[in-house]
PDB file of C-alpha atoms in Angstrom:
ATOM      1  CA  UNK B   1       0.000   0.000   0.000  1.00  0.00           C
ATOM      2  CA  UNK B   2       1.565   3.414  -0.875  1.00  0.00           C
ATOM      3  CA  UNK B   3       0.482   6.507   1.064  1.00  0.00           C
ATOM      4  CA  UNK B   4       0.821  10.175   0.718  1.00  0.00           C
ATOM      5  CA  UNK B   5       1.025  11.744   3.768  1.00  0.00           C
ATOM      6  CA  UNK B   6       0.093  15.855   3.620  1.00  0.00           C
ATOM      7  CA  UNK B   7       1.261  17.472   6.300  1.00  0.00           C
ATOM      8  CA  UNK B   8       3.309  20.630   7.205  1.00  0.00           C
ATOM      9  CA  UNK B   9       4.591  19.852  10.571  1.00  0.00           C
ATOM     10  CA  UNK B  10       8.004  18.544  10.145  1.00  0.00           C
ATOM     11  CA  UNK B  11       7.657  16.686  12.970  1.00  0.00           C
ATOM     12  CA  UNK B  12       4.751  15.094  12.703  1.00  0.00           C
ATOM     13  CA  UNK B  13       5.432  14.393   9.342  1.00  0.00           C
ATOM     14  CA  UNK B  14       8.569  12.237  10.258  1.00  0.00           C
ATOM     15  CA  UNK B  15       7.009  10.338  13.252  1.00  0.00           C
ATOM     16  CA  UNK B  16       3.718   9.612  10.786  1.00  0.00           C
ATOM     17  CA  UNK B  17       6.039   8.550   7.584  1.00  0.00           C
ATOM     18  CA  UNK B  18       8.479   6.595  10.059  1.00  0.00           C
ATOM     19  CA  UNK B  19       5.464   4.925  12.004  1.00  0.00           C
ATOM     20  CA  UNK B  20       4.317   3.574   8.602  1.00  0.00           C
ATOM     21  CA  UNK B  21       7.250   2.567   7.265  1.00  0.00           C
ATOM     22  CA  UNK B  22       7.993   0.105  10.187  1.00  0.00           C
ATOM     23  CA  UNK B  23       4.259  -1.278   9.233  1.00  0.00           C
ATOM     24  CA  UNK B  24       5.256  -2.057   6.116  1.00  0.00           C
ATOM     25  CA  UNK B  25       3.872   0.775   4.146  1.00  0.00           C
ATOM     26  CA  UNK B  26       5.489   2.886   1.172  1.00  0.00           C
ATOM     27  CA  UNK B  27       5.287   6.221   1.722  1.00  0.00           C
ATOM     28  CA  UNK B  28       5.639   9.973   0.502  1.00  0.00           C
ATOM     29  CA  UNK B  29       6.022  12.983   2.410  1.00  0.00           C
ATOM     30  CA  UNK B  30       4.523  16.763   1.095  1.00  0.00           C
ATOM     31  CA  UNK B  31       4.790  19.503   3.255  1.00  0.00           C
ATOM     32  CA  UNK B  32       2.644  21.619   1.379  1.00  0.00           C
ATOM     33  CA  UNK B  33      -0.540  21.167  -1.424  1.00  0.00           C
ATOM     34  CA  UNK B  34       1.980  22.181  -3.883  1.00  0.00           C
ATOM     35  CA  UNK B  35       4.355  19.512  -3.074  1.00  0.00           C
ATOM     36  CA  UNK B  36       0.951  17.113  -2.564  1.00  0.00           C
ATOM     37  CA  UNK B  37      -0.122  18.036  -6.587  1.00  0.00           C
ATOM     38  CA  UNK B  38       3.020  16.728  -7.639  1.00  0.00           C
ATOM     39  CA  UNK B  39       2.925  13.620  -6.083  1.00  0.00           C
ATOM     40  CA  UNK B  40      -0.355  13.089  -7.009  1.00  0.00           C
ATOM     41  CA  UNK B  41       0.661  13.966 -10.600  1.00  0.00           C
ATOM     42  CA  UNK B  42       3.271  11.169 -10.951  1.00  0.00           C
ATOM     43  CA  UNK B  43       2.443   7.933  -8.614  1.00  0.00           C
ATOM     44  CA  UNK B  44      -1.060   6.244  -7.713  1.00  0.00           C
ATOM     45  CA  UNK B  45      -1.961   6.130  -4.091  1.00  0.00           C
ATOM     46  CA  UNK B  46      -4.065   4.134  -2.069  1.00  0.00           C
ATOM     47  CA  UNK B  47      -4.837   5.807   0.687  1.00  0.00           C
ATOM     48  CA  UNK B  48      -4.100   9.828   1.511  1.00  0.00           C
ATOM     49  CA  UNK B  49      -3.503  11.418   5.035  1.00  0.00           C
ATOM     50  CA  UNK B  50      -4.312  14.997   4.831  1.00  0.00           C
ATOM     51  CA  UNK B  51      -3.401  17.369   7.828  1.00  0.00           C
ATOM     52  CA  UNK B  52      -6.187  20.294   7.833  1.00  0.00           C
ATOM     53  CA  UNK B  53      -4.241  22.544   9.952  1.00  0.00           C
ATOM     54  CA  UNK B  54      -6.715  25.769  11.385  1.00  0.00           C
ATOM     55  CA  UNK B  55      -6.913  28.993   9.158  1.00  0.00           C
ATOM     56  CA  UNK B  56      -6.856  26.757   6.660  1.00  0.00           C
ATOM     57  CA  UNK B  57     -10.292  26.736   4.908  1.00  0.00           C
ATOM     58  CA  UNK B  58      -8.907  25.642   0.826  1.00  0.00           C
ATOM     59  CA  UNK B  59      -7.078  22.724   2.369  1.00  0.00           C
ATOM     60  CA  UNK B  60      -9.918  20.770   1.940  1.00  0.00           C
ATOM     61  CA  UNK B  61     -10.312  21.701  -1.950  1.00  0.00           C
ATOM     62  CA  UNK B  62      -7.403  19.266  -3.047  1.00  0.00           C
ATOM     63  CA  UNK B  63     -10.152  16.353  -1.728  1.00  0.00           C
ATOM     64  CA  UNK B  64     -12.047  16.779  -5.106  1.00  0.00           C
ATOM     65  CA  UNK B  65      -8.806  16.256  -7.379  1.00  0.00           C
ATOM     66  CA  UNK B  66      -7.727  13.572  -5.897  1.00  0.00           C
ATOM     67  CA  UNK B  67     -11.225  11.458  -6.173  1.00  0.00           C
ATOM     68  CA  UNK B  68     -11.967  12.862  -9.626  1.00  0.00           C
ATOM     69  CA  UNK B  69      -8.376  11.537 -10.961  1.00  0.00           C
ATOM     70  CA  UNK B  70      -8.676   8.325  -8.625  1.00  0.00           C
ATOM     71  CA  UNK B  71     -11.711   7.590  -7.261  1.00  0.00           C
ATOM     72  CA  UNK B  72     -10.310   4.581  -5.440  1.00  0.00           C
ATOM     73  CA  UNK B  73      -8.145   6.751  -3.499  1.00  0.00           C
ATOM     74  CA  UNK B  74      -9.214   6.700   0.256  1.00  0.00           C
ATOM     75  CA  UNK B  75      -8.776   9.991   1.941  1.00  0.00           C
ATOM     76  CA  UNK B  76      -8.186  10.220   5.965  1.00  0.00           C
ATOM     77  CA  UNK B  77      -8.631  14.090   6.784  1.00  0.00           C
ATOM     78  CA  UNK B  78      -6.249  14.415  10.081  1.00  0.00           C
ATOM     79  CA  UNK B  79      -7.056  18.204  12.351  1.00  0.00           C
ATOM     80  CA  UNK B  80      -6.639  20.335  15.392  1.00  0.00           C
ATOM     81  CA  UNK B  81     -10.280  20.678  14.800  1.00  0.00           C
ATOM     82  CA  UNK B  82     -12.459  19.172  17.477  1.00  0.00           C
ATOM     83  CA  UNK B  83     -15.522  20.191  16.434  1.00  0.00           C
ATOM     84  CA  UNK B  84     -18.970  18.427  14.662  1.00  0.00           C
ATOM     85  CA  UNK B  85     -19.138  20.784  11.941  1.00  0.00           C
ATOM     86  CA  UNK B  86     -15.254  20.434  10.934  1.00  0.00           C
ATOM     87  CA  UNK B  87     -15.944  16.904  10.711  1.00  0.00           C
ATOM     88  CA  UNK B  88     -18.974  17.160   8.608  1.00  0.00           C
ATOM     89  CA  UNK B  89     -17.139  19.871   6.339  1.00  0.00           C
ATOM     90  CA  UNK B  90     -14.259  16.997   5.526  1.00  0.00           C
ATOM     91  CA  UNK B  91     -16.530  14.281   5.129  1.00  0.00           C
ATOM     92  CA  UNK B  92     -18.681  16.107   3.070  1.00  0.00           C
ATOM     93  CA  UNK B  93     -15.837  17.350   0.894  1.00  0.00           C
ATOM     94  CA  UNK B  94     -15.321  13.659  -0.124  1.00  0.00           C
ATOM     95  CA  UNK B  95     -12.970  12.681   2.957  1.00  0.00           C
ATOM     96  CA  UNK B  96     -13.416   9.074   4.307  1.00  0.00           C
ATOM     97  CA  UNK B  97     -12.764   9.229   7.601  1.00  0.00           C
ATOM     98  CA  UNK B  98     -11.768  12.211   9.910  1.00  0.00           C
ATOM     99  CA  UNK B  99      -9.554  11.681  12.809  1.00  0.00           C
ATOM    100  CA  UNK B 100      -8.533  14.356  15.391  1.00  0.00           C
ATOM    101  CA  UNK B 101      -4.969  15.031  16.630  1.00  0.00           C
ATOM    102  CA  UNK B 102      -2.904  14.511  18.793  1.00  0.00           C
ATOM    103  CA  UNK B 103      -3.251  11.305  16.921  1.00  0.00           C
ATOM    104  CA  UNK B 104      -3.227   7.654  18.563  1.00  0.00           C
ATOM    105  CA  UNK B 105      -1.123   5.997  15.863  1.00  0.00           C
ATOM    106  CA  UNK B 106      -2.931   2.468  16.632  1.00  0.00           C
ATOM    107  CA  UNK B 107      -6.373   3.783  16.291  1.00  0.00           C
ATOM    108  CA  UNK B 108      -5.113   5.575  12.491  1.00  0.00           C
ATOM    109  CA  UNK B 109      -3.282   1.858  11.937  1.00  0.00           C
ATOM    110  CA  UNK B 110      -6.440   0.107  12.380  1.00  0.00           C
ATOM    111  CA  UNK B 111      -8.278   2.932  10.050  1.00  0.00           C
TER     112      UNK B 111
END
C-alpha cells in the first residue's frame, strides 16, 4: 500500500512517515498542497492522510482532485479541529474518515 502523507509539521510528518514505514507501508512525504499536486501527478496512491491545519479553509479543496483523478483513493482528513461541523465539512468534501490530533497511531493503523 503506498500513502501520501500531507502534512506541514516537520515533525509530525517524520514520526507519521516513520510509524508507517515500520508497518510495512510505502510512503511519501509533502509539506505543502503544492508539493501534494506533484505527487499526485506522478504515482497512484491508495490511501491519503491529509493534515487540515486551522486557518486553513482551501485545504480541503485538493479532496475533489484527488477522487476525480482516482476515485479509489481513500482519503483520511487528520485536524486540530475538534468540532462536529469540521468533521462534517471533511466528510462532506469527499474525505473518508476524519480523525482528530494529537493522533493515537494504533487507532489511524487500524483505520
Amino acid at each position: 500500500m503506498r500513502i501520501l502523507i500531507i502534512e506541514d509539521e516537520v515533525a509530525l510528518s517524520k514520526t507519521l512517515s516513520d510509524t508507517l514505514t515500520e508497518q510495512g507501508y510505502q510512503n511519501d512525504v509533502a509539506e505543502n498542497l503544492s508539493d501534494a499536486k506533484y505527487y499526485l501527478d506522478i504515482r497512484n496512491y491508495d490511501l491519503v492522510l491529509l493534515a487540515w491545519p486551522l486557518g486553513h479553509e482551501k485545504s480541503l479543496d485538493i479532496i475533489t482532485a484527488i477522487k476525480n483523478a482516482a476515485h479509489k483513493t481513500s482519503v483520511i482528513v487528520l485536524s486540530e479541529r475538534g468540532d462536529k461541523d469540521s468533521e462534517i465539512k471533511a466528510l462532506k468534501a469527499g474525505a473518508d474518515d476524519f480523525i482528530k490530533k494529537p493522533l493515537d497511531y494504533d487507532i489511524l493503523l487500524v483505520r
